[in-house]
PDB file of C-alpha atoms in Angstrom:
ATOM      1  CA  UNK A   1      -0.130  -0.133   0.095  1.00  0.00           C
ATOM      2  CA  UNK A   2       1.223   3.731  -0.804  1.00  0.00           C
ATOM      3  CA  UNK A   3       1.056   6.188   1.952  1.00  0.00           C
ATOM      4  CA  UNK A   4       2.001   9.848   2.098  1.00  0.00           C
ATOM      5  CA  UNK A   5       2.608  11.742   5.245  1.00  0.00           C
ATOM      6  CA  UNK A   6       2.759  15.269   5.766  1.00  0.00           C
ATOM      7  CA  UNK A   7       3.281  16.112   9.407  1.00  0.00           C
ATOM      8  CA  UNK A   8       2.883  19.676   8.948  1.00  0.00           C
ATOM      9  CA  UNK A   9      -0.977  20.778   9.432  1.00  0.00           C
ATOM     10  CA  UNK A  10      -0.367  24.218   9.556  1.00  0.00           C
ATOM     11  CA  UNK A  11       2.560  26.691   8.749  1.00  0.00           C
ATOM     12  CA  UNK A  12       2.456  30.626   9.196  1.00  0.00           C
ATOM     13  CA  UNK A  13       5.489  32.673   7.920  1.00  0.00           C
ATOM     14  CA  UNK A  14       5.910  36.120   7.592  1.00  0.00           C
ATOM     15  CA  UNK A  15       6.158  37.405   3.805  1.00  0.00           C
ATOM     16  CA  UNK A  16       9.616  37.243   2.190  1.00  0.00           C
ATOM     17  CA  UNK A  17      10.555  34.511   4.671  1.00  0.00           C
ATOM     18  CA  UNK A  18      11.583  31.194   3.143  1.00  0.00           C
ATOM     19  CA  UNK A  19       9.291  27.995   3.960  1.00  0.00           C
ATOM     20  CA  UNK A  20       9.656  24.326   3.360  1.00  0.00           C
ATOM     21  CA  UNK A  21       6.943  21.822   3.288  1.00  0.00           C
ATOM     22  CA  UNK A  22       7.801  18.409   4.347  1.00  0.00           C
ATOM     23  CA  UNK A  23       6.466  15.192   2.274  1.00  0.00           C
ATOM     24  CA  UNK A  24       7.188  11.439   3.397  1.00  0.00           C
ATOM     25  CA  UNK A  25       6.013   8.636   1.358  1.00  0.00           C
ATOM     26  CA  UNK A  26       5.817   4.890   1.496  1.00  0.00           C
ATOM     27  CA  UNK A  27       5.813   2.536  -1.536  1.00  0.00           C
ATOM     28  CA  UNK A  28       6.967  -0.933  -2.352  1.00  0.00           C
ATOM     29  CA  UNK A  29       6.788   0.100  -5.913  1.00  0.00           C
ATOM     30  CA  UNK A  30      10.373   0.667  -7.820  1.00  0.00           C
ATOM     31  CA  UNK A  31       8.669   2.837 -10.405  1.00  0.00           C
ATOM     32  CA  UNK A  32       6.604   5.723  -9.070  1.00  0.00           C
ATOM     33  CA  UNK A  33       5.891   9.342  -9.134  1.00  0.00           C
ATOM     34  CA  UNK A  34       5.712  12.226  -6.952  1.00  0.00           C
ATOM     35  CA  UNK A  35       3.903  15.110  -7.114  1.00  0.00           C
ATOM     36  CA  UNK A  36       2.565  18.845  -5.558  1.00  0.00           C
ATOM     37  CA  UNK A  37      -0.453  20.172  -5.868  1.00  0.00           C
ATOM     38  CA  UNK A  38      -1.598  23.732  -4.600  1.00  0.00           C
ATOM     39  CA  UNK A  39      -5.182  24.041  -3.474  1.00  0.00           C
ATOM     40  CA  UNK A  40      -5.832  27.938  -3.151  1.00  0.00           C
ATOM     41  CA  UNK A  41      -9.150  29.177  -1.268  1.00  0.00           C
ATOM     42  CA  UNK A  42     -11.196  29.020  -4.505  1.00  0.00           C
ATOM     43  CA  UNK A  43     -10.719  25.200  -4.155  1.00  0.00           C
ATOM     44  CA  UNK A  44      -9.202  24.006  -7.495  1.00  0.00           C
ATOM     45  CA  UNK A  45      -6.365  21.964  -7.225  1.00  0.00           C
ATOM     46  CA  UNK A  46      -3.385  23.136  -9.271  1.00  0.00           C
ATOM     47  CA  UNK A  47      -0.460  20.943 -10.455  1.00  0.00           C
ATOM     48  CA  UNK A  48       3.018  22.206  -9.659  1.00  0.00           C
ATOM     49  CA  UNK A  49       5.401  19.358 -10.322  1.00  0.00           C
ATOM     50  CA  UNK A  50       5.744  15.653 -11.133  1.00  0.00           C
ATOM     51  CA  UNK A  51       8.888  13.754 -10.373  1.00  0.00           C
ATOM     52  CA  UNK A  52       9.808  10.121 -11.294  1.00  0.00           C
ATOM     53  CA  UNK A  53      11.585   7.688  -9.097  1.00  0.00           C
ATOM     54  CA  UNK A  54      14.594   7.344 -10.999  1.00  0.00           C
ATOM     55  CA  UNK A  55      15.104  11.275 -11.194  1.00  0.00           C
ATOM     56  CA  UNK A  56      16.718  12.643  -7.827  1.00  0.00           C
ATOM     57  CA  UNK A  57      17.927  15.895  -9.334  1.00  0.00           C
ATOM     58  CA  UNK A  58      16.348  18.946  -7.455  1.00  0.00           C
ATOM     59  CA  UNK A  59      14.173  21.082  -9.596  1.00  0.00           C
ATOM     60  CA  UNK A  60      13.847  24.958  -9.470  1.00  0.00           C
ATOM     61  CA  UNK A  61      11.100  26.842 -10.996  1.00  0.00           C
ATOM     62  CA  UNK A  62      11.166  30.356 -10.010  1.00  0.00           C
ATOM     63  CA  UNK A  63      10.615  30.870  -6.422  1.00  0.00           C
ATOM     64  CA  UNK A  64       9.753  27.185  -6.053  1.00  0.00           C
ATOM     65  CA  UNK A  65      12.424  24.149  -5.522  1.00  0.00           C
ATOM     66  CA  UNK A  66      11.826  20.756  -4.823  1.00  0.00           C
ATOM     67  CA  UNK A  67      14.486  18.446  -3.035  1.00  0.00           C
ATOM     68  CA  UNK A  68      14.018  14.655  -3.758  1.00  0.00           C
ATOM     69  CA  UNK A  69      15.478  11.934  -1.658  1.00  0.00           C
ATOM     70  CA  UNK A  70      15.127   8.226  -1.885  1.00  0.00           C
ATOM     71  CA  UNK A  71      17.097   7.821   1.068  1.00  0.00           C
ATOM     72  CA  UNK A  72      14.962   9.299   3.229  1.00  0.00           C
ATOM     73  CA  UNK A  73      11.744   8.779   1.115  1.00  0.00           C
ATOM     74  CA  UNK A  74      10.953  12.731   1.282  1.00  0.00           C
ATOM     75  CA  UNK A  75      10.017  14.953  -1.375  1.00  0.00           C
ATOM     76  CA  UNK A  76       9.934  18.457   0.144  1.00  0.00           C
ATOM     77  CA  UNK A  77       9.060  21.688  -1.367  1.00  0.00           C
ATOM     78  CA  UNK A  78      10.641  25.080  -0.557  1.00  0.00           C
ATOM     79  CA  UNK A  79       9.041  28.471  -1.302  1.00  0.00           C
ATOM     80  CA  UNK A  80      11.547  31.339  -1.346  1.00  0.00           C
ATOM     81  CA  UNK A  81      10.568  34.603  -0.658  1.00  0.00           C
ATOM     82  CA  UNK A  82       7.153  33.700  -0.079  1.00  0.00           C
ATOM     83  CA  UNK A  83       4.273  35.911  -0.873  1.00  0.00           C
ATOM     84  CA  UNK A  84       0.786  36.512   0.242  1.00  0.00           C
ATOM     85  CA  UNK A  85      -0.451  34.756  -3.046  1.00  0.00           C
ATOM     86  CA  UNK A  86       1.355  31.598  -1.688  1.00  0.00           C
ATOM     87  CA  UNK A  87      -1.140  31.101   1.030  1.00  0.00           C
ATOM     88  CA  UNK A  88      -3.198  28.050   0.363  1.00  0.00           C
ATOM     89  CA  UNK A  89      -3.248  24.192   1.058  1.00  0.00           C
ATOM     90  CA  UNK A  90      -0.231  22.053  -0.153  1.00  0.00           C
ATOM     91  CA  UNK A  91      -1.063  18.528  -1.161  1.00  0.00           C
ATOM     92  CA  UNK A  92       1.829  15.964  -1.836  1.00  0.00           C
ATOM     93  CA  UNK A  93       0.823  12.841  -3.479  1.00  0.00           C
ATOM     94  CA  UNK A  94       2.313   9.578  -4.761  1.00  0.00           C
ATOM     95  CA  UNK A  95       1.400   7.170  -7.646  1.00  0.00           C
ATOM     96  CA  UNK A  96       2.700   4.204  -8.871  1.00  0.00           C
ATOM     97  CA  UNK A  97       2.940   3.095 -13.030  1.00  0.00           C
ATOM     98  CA  UNK A  98       1.809   0.528 -15.351  1.00  0.00           C
ATOM     99  CA  UNK A  99      -1.758   0.608 -14.870  1.00  0.00           C
ATOM    100  CA  UNK A 100      -1.349   1.962 -11.108  1.00  0.00           C
ATOM    101  CA  UNK A 101      -1.299   5.778 -11.685  1.00  0.00           C
ATOM    102  CA  UNK A 102      -4.108   6.659  -9.191  1.00  0.00           C
ATOM    103  CA  UNK A 103      -2.943   9.188  -6.635  1.00  0.00           C
ATOM    104  CA  UNK A 104      -2.520   8.922  -2.930  1.00  0.00           C
ATOM    105  CA  UNK A 105      -2.702  12.285  -1.149  1.00  0.00           C
ATOM    106  CA  UNK A 106      -1.617  13.370   2.231  1.00  0.00           C
ATOM    107  CA  UNK A 107      -3.518  15.220   4.383  1.00  0.00           C
ATOM    108  CA  UNK A 108      -1.983  18.509   3.395  1.00  0.00           C
ATOM    109  CA  UNK A 109      -0.275  21.621   4.833  1.00  0.00           C
ATOM    110  CA  UNK A 110      -2.106  24.771   4.912  1.00  0.00           C
ATOM    111  CA  UNK A 111       0.286  27.709   4.488  1.00  0.00           C
ATOM    112  CA  UNK A 112      -0.551  30.941   5.438  1.00  0.00           C
ATOM    113  CA  UNK A 113       1.743  34.040   4.582  1.00  0.00           C
ATOM    114  CA  UNK A 114       1.229  37.014   6.901  1.00  0.00           C
ATOM    115  CA  UNK A 115       1.796  40.497   5.106  1.00  0.00           C
TER     116      UNK A 115
ATOM    117  CA  UNK B   1     -10.134  27.441 -22.086  1.00  0.00           C
ATOM    118  CA  UNK B   2      -8.890  23.850 -22.583  1.00  0.00           C
ATOM    119  CA  UNK B   3      -8.770  22.662 -18.848  1.00  0.00           C
ATOM    120  CA  UNK B   4     -10.738  19.865 -17.122  1.00  0.00           C
ATOM    121  CA  UNK B   5     -14.369  21.244 -16.484  1.00  0.00           C
ATOM    122  CA  UNK B   6     -17.116  19.627 -14.114  1.00  0.00           C
ATOM    123  CA  UNK B   7     -20.791  20.598 -13.720  1.00  0.00           C
ATOM    124  CA  UNK B   8     -22.626  21.493 -11.856  1.00  0.00           C
ATOM    125  CA  UNK B   9     -20.274  23.230  -9.524  1.00  0.00           C
ATOM    126  CA  UNK B  10     -22.673  22.978  -6.335  1.00  0.00           C
ATOM    127  CA  UNK B  11     -25.576  20.506  -5.689  1.00  0.00           C
ATOM    128  CA  UNK B  12     -27.685  20.372  -2.824  1.00  0.00           C
ATOM    129  CA  UNK B  13     -29.772  17.316  -2.530  1.00  0.00           C
ATOM    130  CA  UNK B  14     -32.125  15.844   0.036  1.00  0.00           C
ATOM    131  CA  UNK B  15     -31.112  12.463   1.427  1.00  0.00           C
ATOM    132  CA  UNK B  16     -32.489   9.695  -0.761  1.00  0.00           C
ATOM    133  CA  UNK B  17     -32.567  11.886  -3.865  1.00  0.00           C
ATOM    134  CA  UNK B  18     -30.186  10.606  -7.239  1.00  0.00           C
ATOM    135  CA  UNK B  19     -27.551  13.061  -8.533  1.00  0.00           C
ATOM    136  CA  UNK B  20     -25.297  13.072 -11.552  1.00  0.00           C
ATOM    137  CA  UNK B  21     -21.911  14.782 -11.814  1.00  0.00           C
ATOM    138  CA  UNK B  22     -20.562  15.602 -15.373  1.00  0.00           C
ATOM    139  CA  UNK B  23     -16.840  15.955 -16.087  1.00  0.00           C
ATOM    140  CA  UNK B  24     -15.296  17.171 -19.543  1.00  0.00           C
ATOM    141  CA  UNK B  25     -11.327  16.097 -19.578  1.00  0.00           C
ATOM    142  CA  UNK B  26      -8.632  17.740 -21.485  1.00  0.00           C
ATOM    143  CA  UNK B  27      -9.553  16.635 -25.055  1.00  0.00           C
ATOM    144  CA  UNK B  28      -6.000  14.854 -25.796  1.00  0.00           C
ATOM    145  CA  UNK B  29      -6.208  12.898 -22.684  1.00  0.00           C
ATOM    146  CA  UNK B  30      -7.132   9.431 -22.530  1.00  0.00           C
ATOM    147  CA  UNK B  31      -7.266   8.858 -18.883  1.00  0.00           C
ATOM    148  CA  UNK B  32     -10.038  10.286 -16.705  1.00  0.00           C
ATOM    149  CA  UNK B  33     -10.143   9.866 -12.702  1.00  0.00           C
ATOM    150  CA  UNK B  34     -12.768  10.725 -10.087  1.00  0.00           C
ATOM    151  CA  UNK B  35     -11.841  11.628  -6.610  1.00  0.00           C
ATOM    152  CA  UNK B  36     -13.634  12.611  -3.579  1.00  0.00           C
ATOM    153  CA  UNK B  37     -12.463  15.158  -0.852  1.00  0.00           C
ATOM    154  CA  UNK B  38     -13.942  15.644   2.635  1.00  0.00           C
ATOM    155  CA  UNK B  39     -13.239  18.735   4.695  1.00  0.00           C
ATOM    156  CA  UNK B  40      -9.498  18.972   5.857  1.00  0.00           C
ATOM    157  CA  UNK B  41      -8.436  15.687   4.129  1.00  0.00           C
ATOM    158  CA  UNK B  42      -6.719  15.146   0.740  1.00  0.00           C
ATOM    159  CA  UNK B  43      -8.471  13.987  -2.228  1.00  0.00           C
ATOM    160  CA  UNK B  44      -9.230   9.842  -2.224  1.00  0.00           C
ATOM    161  CA  UNK B  45      -9.748   7.891  -5.413  1.00  0.00           C
ATOM    162  CA  UNK B  46     -12.801   6.584  -6.441  1.00  0.00           C
ATOM    163  CA  UNK B  47     -12.292   5.161  -9.785  1.00  0.00           C
ATOM    164  CA  UNK B  48     -10.553   5.787 -13.435  1.00  0.00           C
ATOM    165  CA  UNK B  49     -11.261   5.264 -16.988  1.00  0.00           C
ATOM    166  CA  UNK B  50      -8.944   4.461 -19.949  1.00  0.00           C
ATOM    167  CA  UNK B  51     -10.736   5.834 -23.096  1.00  0.00           C
ATOM    168  CA  UNK B  52     -14.274   4.254 -22.326  1.00  0.00           C
ATOM    169  CA  UNK B  53     -13.204   1.366 -19.979  1.00  0.00           C
ATOM    170  CA  UNK B  54     -13.428   1.570 -16.340  1.00  0.00           C
ATOM    171  CA  UNK B  55     -10.362   0.040 -15.194  1.00  0.00           C
ATOM    172  CA  UNK B  56     -10.223   0.403 -11.498  1.00  0.00           C
ATOM    173  CA  UNK B  57     -12.844   1.138  -8.741  1.00  0.00           C
ATOM    174  CA  UNK B  58     -12.066   1.934  -5.046  1.00  0.00           C
ATOM    175  CA  UNK B  59     -13.749   0.138  -2.124  1.00  0.00           C
ATOM    176  CA  UNK B  60     -14.934   3.701  -1.293  1.00  0.00           C
ATOM    177  CA  UNK B  61     -17.267   3.287  -4.468  1.00  0.00           C
ATOM    178  CA  UNK B  62     -20.498   1.603  -3.020  1.00  0.00           C
ATOM    179  CA  UNK B  63     -22.934   0.012  -5.206  1.00  0.00           C
ATOM    180  CA  UNK B  64     -24.981   3.371  -5.014  1.00  0.00           C
ATOM    181  CA  UNK B  65     -22.239   5.056  -7.020  1.00  0.00           C
ATOM    182  CA  UNK B  66     -21.807   4.213 -10.870  1.00  0.00           C
ATOM    183  CA  UNK B  67     -19.759   5.889 -13.393  1.00  0.00           C
ATOM    184  CA  UNK B  68     -19.449   6.067 -17.085  1.00  0.00           C
ATOM    185  CA  UNK B  69     -17.229   7.320 -19.922  1.00  0.00           C
ATOM    186  CA  UNK B  70     -19.340   6.229 -23.052  1.00  0.00           C
ATOM    187  CA  UNK B  71     -17.418   7.391 -25.882  1.00  0.00           C
ATOM    188  CA  UNK B  72     -14.012   8.019 -24.294  1.00  0.00           C
ATOM    189  CA  UNK B  73     -14.743  11.616 -23.934  1.00  0.00           C
ATOM    190  CA  UNK B  74     -16.927  13.164 -21.016  1.00  0.00           C
ATOM    191  CA  UNK B  75     -17.806  11.321 -17.821  1.00  0.00           C
ATOM    192  CA  UNK B  76     -20.698  10.797 -15.673  1.00  0.00           C
ATOM    193  CA  UNK B  77     -20.683  10.104 -11.830  1.00  0.00           C
ATOM    194  CA  UNK B  78     -24.419   8.805 -10.359  1.00  0.00           C
ATOM    195  CA  UNK B  79     -24.816   8.572  -6.807  1.00  0.00           C
ATOM    196  CA  UNK B  80     -28.179   6.785  -6.143  1.00  0.00           C
ATOM    197  CA  UNK B  81     -30.069   7.188  -2.741  1.00  0.00           C
ATOM    198  CA  UNK B  82     -27.842  10.083  -1.362  1.00  0.00           C
ATOM    199  CA  UNK B  83     -26.643   9.639   2.189  1.00  0.00           C
ATOM    200  CA  UNK B  84     -25.360  12.516   4.446  1.00  0.00           C
ATOM    201  CA  UNK B  85     -22.222  11.045   4.476  1.00  0.00           C
ATOM    202  CA  UNK B  86     -21.748  11.519   0.632  1.00  0.00           C
ATOM    203  CA  UNK B  87     -21.301  15.363   1.136  1.00  0.00           C
ATOM    204  CA  UNK B  88     -17.917  15.983  -0.134  1.00  0.00           C
ATOM    205  CA  UNK B  89     -16.227  17.459  -3.116  1.00  0.00           C
ATOM    206  CA  UNK B  90     -16.150  15.335  -6.041  1.00  0.00           C
ATOM    207  CA  UNK B  91     -13.115  16.037  -8.148  1.00  0.00           C
ATOM    208  CA  UNK B  92     -12.655  14.956 -11.751  1.00  0.00           C
ATOM    209  CA  UNK B  93      -8.936  14.774 -13.380  1.00  0.00           C
ATOM    210  CA  UNK B  94      -7.375  14.006 -16.417  1.00  0.00           C
ATOM    211  CA  UNK B  95      -4.105  12.887 -17.898  1.00  0.00           C
ATOM    212  CA  UNK B  96      -2.306  11.266 -20.787  1.00  0.00           C
ATOM    213  CA  UNK B  97      -0.470   7.810 -20.458  1.00  0.00           C
ATOM    214  CA  UNK B  98       1.981   9.064 -23.351  1.00  0.00           C
ATOM    215  CA  UNK B  99       4.729  11.740 -23.894  1.00  0.00           C
ATOM    216  CA  UNK B 100       6.481  14.140 -21.678  1.00  0.00           C
ATOM    217  CA  UNK B 101       3.155  14.771 -19.783  1.00  0.00           C
ATOM    218  CA  UNK B 102       2.602  11.179 -18.756  1.00  0.00           C
ATOM    219  CA  UNK B 103       0.772  10.906 -15.827  1.00  0.00           C
ATOM    220  CA  UNK B 104       0.552  14.763 -14.982  1.00  0.00           C
ATOM    221  CA  UNK B 105      -3.095  14.926 -13.758  1.00  0.00           C
ATOM    222  CA  UNK B 106      -4.987  18.115 -14.046  1.00  0.00           C
ATOM    223  CA  UNK B 107      -8.064  18.593 -11.910  1.00  0.00           C
ATOM    224  CA  UNK B 108     -11.256  20.460 -12.412  1.00  0.00           C
ATOM    225  CA  UNK B 109     -13.017  22.742 -10.167  1.00  0.00           C
ATOM    226  CA  UNK B 110     -14.701  19.842  -8.523  1.00  0.00           C
ATOM    227  CA  UNK B 111     -18.532  19.566  -7.478  1.00  0.00           C
ATOM    228  CA  UNK B 112     -19.533  20.020  -4.241  1.00  0.00           C
ATOM    229  CA  UNK B 113     -22.293  17.887  -3.029  1.00  0.00           C
ATOM    230  CA  UNK B 114     -24.293  18.898   0.285  1.00  0.00           C
ATOM    231  CA  UNK B 115     -26.871  16.232   1.229  1.00  0.00           C
ATOM    232  CA  UNK B 116     -29.698  17.521   3.569  1.00  0.00           C
TER     233      UNK B 116
END
């Protein structure tokens, strides 16, 4: 069975601070995919990133960066120089492959950026 | 707009009534997924289609739930004899099984169901 744990239920930071959201996963699959989604107050889930289990390179996209470490089964997400518009619930998710692509989500981290 | 669309966005019904939701995926996507999200939780998988074939159903999907994707394009999710426990946000997502965007699941805005 697959499992995703987001231990941080809520985080508040002051605008312009950096913040890291933690994600730990469990799977027995050798091929799997990790995702991050943003859910703003409007409610729609916004796709941010998908990484496969064979690519441990860190990725940076603007103020966002992701750190994938298989050794610790973690896929953490850092927002640099946070902005009020970053306030949302962020979900980490895991899927398998080869017919097992359904997503297993964590319980989410509510991020509040204080102006 | 070529994203995933869902209709209706909100549905209020009385216990025991039947409801049907519709999802229109991104046109070039062959996979379509249904998830359910309750307050304070992450979405949970319900079922998915590849083209018109329904390939997997979660144990969460009781026999009161049925989903179809008759022509491999839009999908419908029907709940019969609704119960208050069915109140949730029903999310649809679509993805492709090929190319650089393999398995990138894009979600629609959801249908929020309230059962009174």
